[in-house]
Amino acid sequence: MEKEWYVLHTYSGYENKVKSNLLSRIQSMGMEENIFRVIVPEEEEVEVKDGKTKTTVEKTFPGYVLVEMVMSDQAWYVVRNTPGVTGFVGSHGAGSKPSPLLPEEVEAILGRIGEKVHAPVDLHVSVGDYVIITEGAFNDMSGKVVELDHEKQKIKVAIEMFGRETIADLEFHQVKEDDSY
């Protein structure tokens, strides 16, 4: 079983309380291997009124919380019985397991709120090593690592195109080690 994203329905206004309750239940019930991230989708709203700038945080989906988990019977029970959770979106009731979000839905929601979609990648390369780009405009091209930022999971790769060197700013999940060099 692999981890996927699910949507919880909560009482409106209780999203952060549900997140807090669920995080403490994950710890107390030893579910760290089954339930990973709990997110209340929020966005900053900037409003200018009478010449003053005011920033507020608005819930993107009031009444909903996202949870990344492996859908096992035990994990389902822990999440479903968390105080404030009224159910899973995509569940047909009577104890049926819900449908996970589609990858493109997860990417759109998490990207919109500035969350990382991909889990951290353990990339074993150094400046000067070669990598193969696995997605994006430079897919399947090989390039030389010119800069690494392990904390932000960012990498700069020099690619030879049209007789010139081009620098691609990528994330660790977009490359793999090139063993042919």
PDB file of N, CA, C and O in Angstrom, residues 41-94:
ATOM      1  N   PRO A  41      -5.714  23.708   4.224  1.00  0.00           N
ATOM      2  CA  PRO A  41      -5.372  24.598   3.101  1.00  0.00           C
ATOM      3  C   PRO A  41      -5.765  26.049   3.394  1.00  0.00           C
ATOM      4  O   PRO A  41      -6.927  26.353   3.635  1.00  0.00           O
ATOM      5  N   GLU A  42      -4.754  26.929   3.400  1.00  0.00           N
ATOM      6  CA  GLU A  42      -4.968  28.349   3.664  1.00  0.00           C
ATOM      7  C   GLU A  42      -4.136  29.176   2.694  1.00  0.00           C
ATOM      8  O   GLU A  42      -3.085  28.737   2.248  1.00  0.00           O
ATOM      9  N   GLU A  43      -4.625  30.371   2.402  1.00  0.00           N
ATOM     10  CA  GLU A  43      -3.910  31.319   1.549  1.00  0.00           C
ATOM     11  C   GLU A  43      -3.914  32.688   2.205  1.00  0.00           C
ATOM     12  O   GLU A  43      -4.877  33.046   2.893  1.00  0.00           O
ATOM     13  N   GLU A  44      -2.840  33.443   1.982  1.00  0.00           N
ATOM     14  CA  GLU A  44      -2.789  34.817   2.489  1.00  0.00           C
ATOM     15  C   GLU A  44      -3.538  35.728   1.530  1.00  0.00           C
ATOM     16  O   GLU A  44      -3.350  35.654   0.328  1.00  0.00           O
ATOM     17  N   GLU A  45      -4.382  36.564   2.082  1.00  0.00           N
ATOM     18  CA  GLU A  45      -5.126  37.545   1.307  1.00  0.00           C
ATOM     19  C   GLU A  45      -4.587  38.926   1.684  1.00  0.00           C
ATOM     20  O   GLU A  45      -4.514  39.258   2.862  1.00  0.00           O
ATOM     21  N   VAL A  46      -4.193  39.704   0.681  1.00  0.00           N
ATOM     22  CA  VAL A  46      -3.704  41.059   0.937  1.00  0.00           C
ATOM     23  C   VAL A  46      -4.792  42.030   0.512  1.00  0.00           C
ATOM     24  O   VAL A  46      -5.264  41.997  -0.623  1.00  0.00           O
ATOM     25  N   GLU A  47      -5.190  42.896   1.445  1.00  0.00           N
ATOM     26  CA  GLU A  47      -6.275  43.829   1.200  1.00  0.00           C
ATOM     27  C   GLU A  47      -5.778  45.242   1.502  1.00  0.00           C
ATOM     28  O   GLU A  47      -5.151  45.486   2.521  1.00  0.00           O
ATOM     29  N   VAL A  48      -6.043  46.161   0.571  1.00  0.00           N
ATOM     30  CA  VAL A  48      -5.683  47.562   0.795  1.00  0.00           C
ATOM     31  C   VAL A  48      -6.971  48.333   1.051  1.00  0.00           C
ATOM     32  O   VAL A  48      -7.859  48.369   0.205  1.00  0.00           O
ATOM     33  N   LYS A  49      -7.039  48.920   2.248  1.00  0.00           N
ATOM     34  CA  LYS A  49      -8.244  49.652   2.628  1.00  0.00           C
ATOM     35  C   LYS A  49      -7.807  50.960   3.272  1.00  0.00           C
ATOM     36  O   LYS A  49      -7.028  50.967   4.213  1.00  0.00           O
ATOM     37  N   ASP A  50      -8.306  52.078   2.740  1.00  0.00           N
ATOM     38  CA  ASP A  50      -7.945  53.414   3.237  1.00  0.00           C
ATOM     39  C   ASP A  50      -6.431  53.630   3.227  1.00  0.00           C
ATOM     40  O   ASP A  50      -5.873  54.244   4.136  1.00  0.00           O
ATOM     41  N   GLY A  51      -5.763  53.089   2.209  1.00  0.00           N
ATOM     42  CA  GLY A  51      -4.319  53.255   2.069  1.00  0.00           C
ATOM     43  C   GLY A  51      -3.488  52.362   2.969  1.00  0.00           C
ATOM     44  O   GLY A  51      -2.260  52.437   2.965  1.00  0.00           O
ATOM     45  N   LYS A  52      -4.118  51.503   3.737  1.00  0.00           N
ATOM     46  CA  LYS A  52      -3.394  50.588   4.631  1.00  0.00           C
ATOM     47  C   LYS A  52      -3.488  49.168   4.085  1.00  0.00           C
ATOM     48  O   LYS A  52      -4.551  48.730   3.654  1.00  0.00           O
ATOM     49  N   THR A  53      -2.347  48.483   4.119  1.00  0.00           N
ATOM     50  CA  THR A  53      -2.304  47.104   3.652  1.00  0.00           C
ATOM     51  C   THR A  53      -2.545  46.174   4.831  1.00  0.00           C
ATOM     52  O   THR A  53      -1.883  46.270   5.859  1.00  0.00           O
ATOM     53  N   LYS A  54      -3.504  45.280   4.663  1.00  0.00           N
ATOM     54  CA  LYS A  54      -3.828  44.322   5.706  1.00  0.00           C
ATOM     55  C   LYS A  54      -3.733  42.918   5.113  1.00  0.00           C
ATOM     56  O   LYS A  54      -4.315  42.643   4.073  1.00  0.00           O
ATOM     57  N   THR A  55      -2.989  42.051   5.788  1.00  0.00           N
ATOM     58  CA  THR A  55      -2.835  40.673   5.344  1.00  0.00           C
ATOM     59  C   THR A  55      -3.604  39.761   6.283  1.00  0.00           C
ATOM     60  O   THR A  55      -3.427  39.820   7.495  1.00  0.00           O
ATOM     61  N   THR A  56      -4.464  38.943   5.708  1.00  0.00           N
ATOM     62  CA  THR A  56      -5.220  37.977   6.499  1.00  0.00           C
ATOM     63  C   THR A  56      -5.019  36.591   5.891  1.00  0.00           C
ATOM     64  O   THR A  56      -4.698  36.461   4.716  1.00  0.00           O
ATOM     65  N   VAL A  57      -5.209  35.572   6.702  1.00  0.00           N
ATOM     66  CA  VAL A  57      -5.114  34.195   6.233  1.00  0.00           C
ATOM     67  C   VAL A  57      -6.530  33.651   6.116  1.00  0.00           C
ATOM     68  O   VAL A  57      -7.284  33.652   7.087  1.00  0.00           O
ATOM     69  N   GLU A  58      -6.870  33.221   4.918  1.00  0.00           N
ATOM     70  CA  GLU A  58      -8.210  32.692   4.643  1.00  0.00           C
ATOM     71  C   GLU A  58      -8.110  31.199   4.347  1.00  0.00           C
ATOM     72  O   GLU A  58      -7.189  30.757   3.682  1.00  0.00           O
ATOM     73  N   LYS A  59      -9.061  30.442   4.843  1.00  0.00           N
ATOM     74  CA  LYS A  59      -9.104  29.016   4.537  1.00  0.00           C
ATOM     75  C   LYS A  59      -9.531  28.853   3.077  1.00  0.00           C
ATOM     76  O   LYS A  59     -10.522  29.413   2.645  1.00  0.00           O
ATOM     77  N   THR A  60      -8.754  28.088   2.327  1.00  0.00           N
ATOM     78  CA  THR A  60      -9.050  27.848   0.919  1.00  0.00           C
ATOM     79  C   THR A  60     -10.302  26.991   0.768  1.00  0.00           C
ATOM     80  O   THR A  60     -11.119  27.220  -0.108  1.00  0.00           O
ATOM     81  N   PHE A  61     -10.432  25.987   1.637  1.00  0.00           N
ATOM     82  CA  PHE A  61     -11.589  25.088   1.608  1.00  0.00           C
ATOM     83  C   PHE A  61     -12.150  24.970   3.028  1.00  0.00           C
ATOM     84  O   PHE A  61     -11.830  24.018   3.740  1.00  0.00           O
ATOM     85  N   PRO A  62     -12.976  25.942   3.446  1.00  0.00           N
ATOM     86  CA  PRO A  62     -13.524  25.888   4.814  1.00  0.00           C
ATOM     87  C   PRO A  62     -14.265  24.569   5.056  1.00  0.00           C
ATOM     88  O   PRO A  62     -15.027  24.117   4.205  1.00  0.00           O
ATOM     89  N   GLY A  63     -13.995  23.966   6.201  1.00  0.00           N
ATOM     90  CA  GLY A  63     -14.665  22.716   6.545  1.00  0.00           C
ATOM     91  C   GLY A  63     -13.941  21.476   6.063  1.00  0.00           C
ATOM     92  O   GLY A  63     -14.464  20.364   6.221  1.00  0.00           O
ATOM     93  N   TYR A  64     -12.737  21.642   5.502  1.00  0.00           N
ATOM     94  CA  TYR A  64     -12.003  20.490   4.982  1.00  0.00           C
ATOM     95  C   TYR A  64     -10.549  20.501   5.450  1.00  0.00           C
ATOM     96  O   TYR A  64      -9.941  21.561   5.601  1.00  0.00           O
ATOM     97  N   VAL A  65     -10.009  19.311   5.648  1.00  0.00           N
ATOM     98  CA  VAL A  65      -8.615  19.121   6.041  1.00  0.00           C
ATOM     99  C   VAL A  65      -8.045  18.027   5.134  1.00  0.00           C
ATOM    100  O   VAL A  65      -8.729  17.033   4.852  1.00  0.00           O
ATOM    101  N   LEU A  66      -6.809  18.202   4.680  1.00  0.00           N
ATOM    102  CA  LEU A  66      -6.145  17.187   3.856  1.00  0.00           C
ATOM    103  C   LEU A  66      -5.258  16.325   4.732  1.00  0.00           C
ATOM    104  O   LEU A  66      -4.578  16.827   5.627  1.00  0.00           O
ATOM    105  N   VAL A  67      -5.242  15.031   4.459  1.00  0.00           N
ATOM    106  CA  VAL A  67      -4.372  14.126   5.210  1.00  0.00           C
ATOM    107  C   VAL A  67      -3.691  13.158   4.239  1.00  0.00           C
ATOM    108  O   VAL A  67      -4.335  12.594   3.354  1.00  0.00           O
ATOM    109  N   GLU A  68      -2.370  13.031   4.391  1.00  0.00           N
ATOM    110  CA  GLU A  68      -1.586  12.097   3.583  1.00  0.00           C
ATOM    111  C   GLU A  68      -1.389  10.842   4.429  1.00  0.00           C
ATOM    112  O   GLU A  68      -0.832  10.912   5.532  1.00  0.00           O
ATOM    113  N   MET A  69      -1.862   9.713   3.915  1.00  0.00           N
ATOM    114  CA  MET A  69      -1.834   8.495   4.723  1.00  0.00           C
ATOM    115  C   MET A  69      -1.864   7.241   3.873  1.00  0.00           C
ATOM    116  O   MET A  69      -2.185   7.287   2.691  1.00  0.00           O
ATOM    117  N   VAL A  70      -1.503   6.123   4.494  1.00  0.00           N
ATOM    118  CA  VAL A  70      -1.701   4.803   3.909  1.00  0.00           C
ATOM    119  C   VAL A  70      -3.046   4.336   4.447  1.00  0.00           C
ATOM    120  O   VAL A  70      -3.247   4.282   5.662  1.00  0.00           O
ATOM    121  N   MET A  71      -3.971   4.017   3.559  1.00  0.00           N
ATOM    122  CA  MET A  71      -5.329   3.674   3.981  1.00  0.00           C
ATOM    123  C   MET A  71      -5.403   2.231   4.468  1.00  0.00           C
ATOM    124  O   MET A  71      -5.676   1.311   3.710  1.00  0.00           O
ATOM    125  N   SER A  72      -5.116   2.053   5.752  1.00  0.00           N
ATOM    126  CA  SER A  72      -5.281   0.751   6.400  1.00  0.00           C
ATOM    127  C   SER A  72      -6.510   0.843   7.296  1.00  0.00           C
ATOM    128  O   SER A  72      -7.004   1.943   7.571  1.00  0.00           O
ATOM    129  N   ASP A  73      -6.992  -0.306   7.769  1.00  0.00           N
ATOM    130  CA  ASP A  73      -8.160  -0.296   8.663  1.00  0.00           C
ATOM    131  C   ASP A  73      -7.870   0.517   9.914  1.00  0.00           C
ATOM    132  O   ASP A  73      -8.702   1.305  10.360  1.00  0.00           O
ATOM    133  N   GLN A  74      -6.674   0.332  10.477  1.00  0.00           N
ATOM    134  CA  GLN A  74      -6.319   1.025  11.719  1.00  0.00           C
ATOM    135  C   GLN A  74      -6.191   2.535  11.483  1.00  0.00           C
ATOM    136  O   GLN A  74      -6.701   3.332  12.268  1.00  0.00           O
ATOM    137  N   ALA A  75      -5.512   2.952  10.396  1.00  0.00           N
ATOM    138  CA  ALA A  75      -5.353   4.377  10.100  1.00  0.00           C
ATOM    139  C   ALA A  75      -6.715   5.016   9.830  1.00  0.00           C
ATOM    140  O   ALA A  75      -6.999   6.124  10.290  1.00  0.00           O
ATOM    141  N   TRP A  76      -7.559   4.314   9.089  1.00  0.00           N
ATOM    142  CA  TRP A  76      -8.906   4.817   8.795  1.00  0.00           C
ATOM    143  C   TRP A  76      -9.674   5.040  10.099  1.00  0.00           C
ATOM    144  O   TRP A  76     -10.308   6.067  10.290  1.00  0.00           O
ATOM    145  N   TYR A  77      -9.578   4.079  11.021  1.00  0.00           N
ATOM    146  CA  TYR A  77     -10.272   4.179  12.297  1.00  0.00           C
ATOM    147  C   TYR A  77      -9.776   5.379  13.107  1.00  0.00           C
ATOM    148  O   TYR A  77     -10.578   6.140  13.651  1.00  0.00           O
ATOM    149  N   VAL A  78      -8.442   5.553  13.187  1.00  0.00           N
ATOM    150  CA  VAL A  78      -7.865   6.654  13.959  1.00  0.00           C
ATOM    151  C   VAL A  78      -8.324   8.000  13.410  1.00  0.00           C
ATOM    152  O   VAL A  78      -8.763   8.877  14.148  1.00  0.00           O
ATOM    153  N   VAL A  79      -8.252   8.168  12.099  1.00  0.00           N
ATOM    154  CA  VAL A  79      -8.636   9.443  11.484  1.00  0.00           C
ATOM    155  C   VAL A  79     -10.137   9.668  11.608  1.00  0.00           C
ATOM    156  O   VAL A  79     -10.579  10.741  12.022  1.00  0.00           O
ATOM    157  N   ARG A  80     -10.917   8.673  11.266  1.00  0.00           N
ATOM    158  CA  ARG A  80     -12.381   8.796  11.264  1.00  0.00           C
ATOM    159  C   ARG A  80     -12.939   9.140  12.645  1.00  0.00           C
ATOM    160  O   ARG A  80     -13.921   9.852  12.768  1.00  0.00           O
ATOM    161  N   ASN A  81     -12.274   8.643  13.706  1.00  0.00           N
ATOM    162  CA  ASN A  81     -12.765   8.853  15.066  1.00  0.00           C
ATOM    163  C   ASN A  81     -12.045   9.979  15.797  1.00  0.00           C
ATOM    164  O   ASN A  81     -12.111  10.068  17.015  1.00  0.00           O
ATOM    165  N   THR A  82     -11.377  10.844  15.053  1.00  0.00           N
ATOM    166  CA  THR A  82     -10.752  12.029  15.643  1.00  0.00           C
ATOM    167  C   THR A  82     -11.855  13.048  15.931  1.00  0.00           C
ATOM    168  O   THR A  82     -12.706  13.299  15.071  1.00  0.00           O
ATOM    169  N   PRO A  83     -11.866  13.640  17.137  1.00  0.00           N
ATOM    170  CA  PRO A  83     -12.897  14.636  17.446  1.00  0.00           C
ATOM    171  C   PRO A  83     -12.940  15.768  16.414  1.00  0.00           C
ATOM    172  O   PRO A  83     -11.897  16.305  16.035  1.00  0.00           O
ATOM    173  N   GLY A  84     -14.128  16.077  15.927  1.00  0.00           N
ATOM    174  CA  GLY A  84     -14.323  17.142  14.949  1.00  0.00           C
ATOM    175  C   GLY A  84     -14.392  16.656  13.509  1.00  0.00           C
ATOM    176  O   GLY A  84     -14.824  17.385  12.626  1.00  0.00           O
ATOM    177  N   VAL A  85     -13.968  15.409  13.253  1.00  0.00           N
ATOM    178  CA  VAL A  85     -14.035  14.847  11.901  1.00  0.00           C
ATOM    179  C   VAL A  85     -15.439  14.278  11.707  1.00  0.00           C
ATOM    180  O   VAL A  85     -15.887  13.441  12.487  1.00  0.00           O
ATOM    181  N   THR A  86     -16.116  14.751  10.654  1.00  0.00           N
ATOM    182  CA  THR A  86     -17.459  14.231  10.387  1.00  0.00           C
ATOM    183  C   THR A  86     -17.438  13.119   9.344  1.00  0.00           C
ATOM    184  O   THR A  86     -18.426  12.438   9.161  1.00  0.00           O
ATOM    185  N   GLY A  87     -16.310  12.955   8.668  1.00  0.00           N
ATOM    186  CA  GLY A  87     -16.182  11.867   7.695  1.00  0.00           C
ATOM    187  C   GLY A  87     -15.149  12.175   6.641  1.00  0.00           C
ATOM    188  O   GLY A  87     -14.546  13.249   6.616  1.00  0.00           O
ATOM    189  N   PHE A  88     -14.925  11.202   5.774  1.00  0.00           N
ATOM    190  CA  PHE A  88     -14.036  11.366   4.630  1.00  0.00           C
ATOM    191  C   PHE A  88     -14.865  11.788   3.426  1.00  0.00           C
ATOM    192  O   PHE A  88     -15.973  11.284   3.233  1.00  0.00           O
ATOM    193  N   VAL A  89     -14.324  12.667   2.603  1.00  0.00           N
ATOM    194  CA  VAL A  89     -14.960  12.992   1.333  1.00  0.00           C
ATOM    195  C   VAL A  89     -14.667  11.820   0.398  1.00  0.00           C
ATOM    196  O   VAL A  89     -13.548  11.323   0.350  1.00  0.00           O
ATOM    197  N   GLY A  90     -15.677  11.356  -0.309  1.00  0.00           N
ATOM    198  CA  GLY A  90     -15.497  10.238  -1.236  1.00  0.00           C
ATOM    199  C   GLY A  90     -15.791   8.892  -0.606  1.00  0.00           C
ATOM    200  O   GLY A  90     -15.552   7.858  -1.204  1.00  0.00           O
ATOM    201  N   SER A  91     -16.325   8.893   0.626  1.00  0.00           N
ATOM    202  CA  SER A  91     -16.718   7.650   1.278  1.00  0.00           C
ATOM    203  C   SER A  91     -18.231   7.534   1.163  1.00  0.00           C
ATOM    204  O   SER A  91     -18.949   8.517   1.280  1.00  0.00           O
ATOM    205  N   HIS A  92     -18.693   6.335   0.949  1.00  0.00           N
ATOM    206  CA  HIS A  92     -20.124   6.137   0.752  1.00  0.00           C
ATOM    207  C   HIS A  92     -20.830   5.710   2.027  1.00  0.00           C
ATOM    208  O   HIS A  92     -21.943   5.219   1.995  1.00  0.00           O
ATOM    209  N   GLY A  93     -20.149   5.894   3.165  1.00  0.00           N
ATOM    210  CA  GLY A  93     -20.753   5.547   4.446  1.00  0.00           C
ATOM    211  C   GLY A  93     -20.691   4.061   4.718  1.00  0.00           C
ATOM    212  O   GLY A  93     -20.089   3.295   3.970  1.00  0.00           O
ATOM    213  N   ALA A  94     -21.288   3.642   5.809  1.00  0.00           N
ATOM    214  CA  ALA A  94     -21.354   2.233   6.218  1.00  0.00           C
ATOM    215  C   ALA A  94     -19.978   1.593   6.290  1.00  0.00           C
ATOM    216  O   ALA A  94     -19.795   0.428   5.950  1.00  0.00           O
TER     217      ALA A  94
END
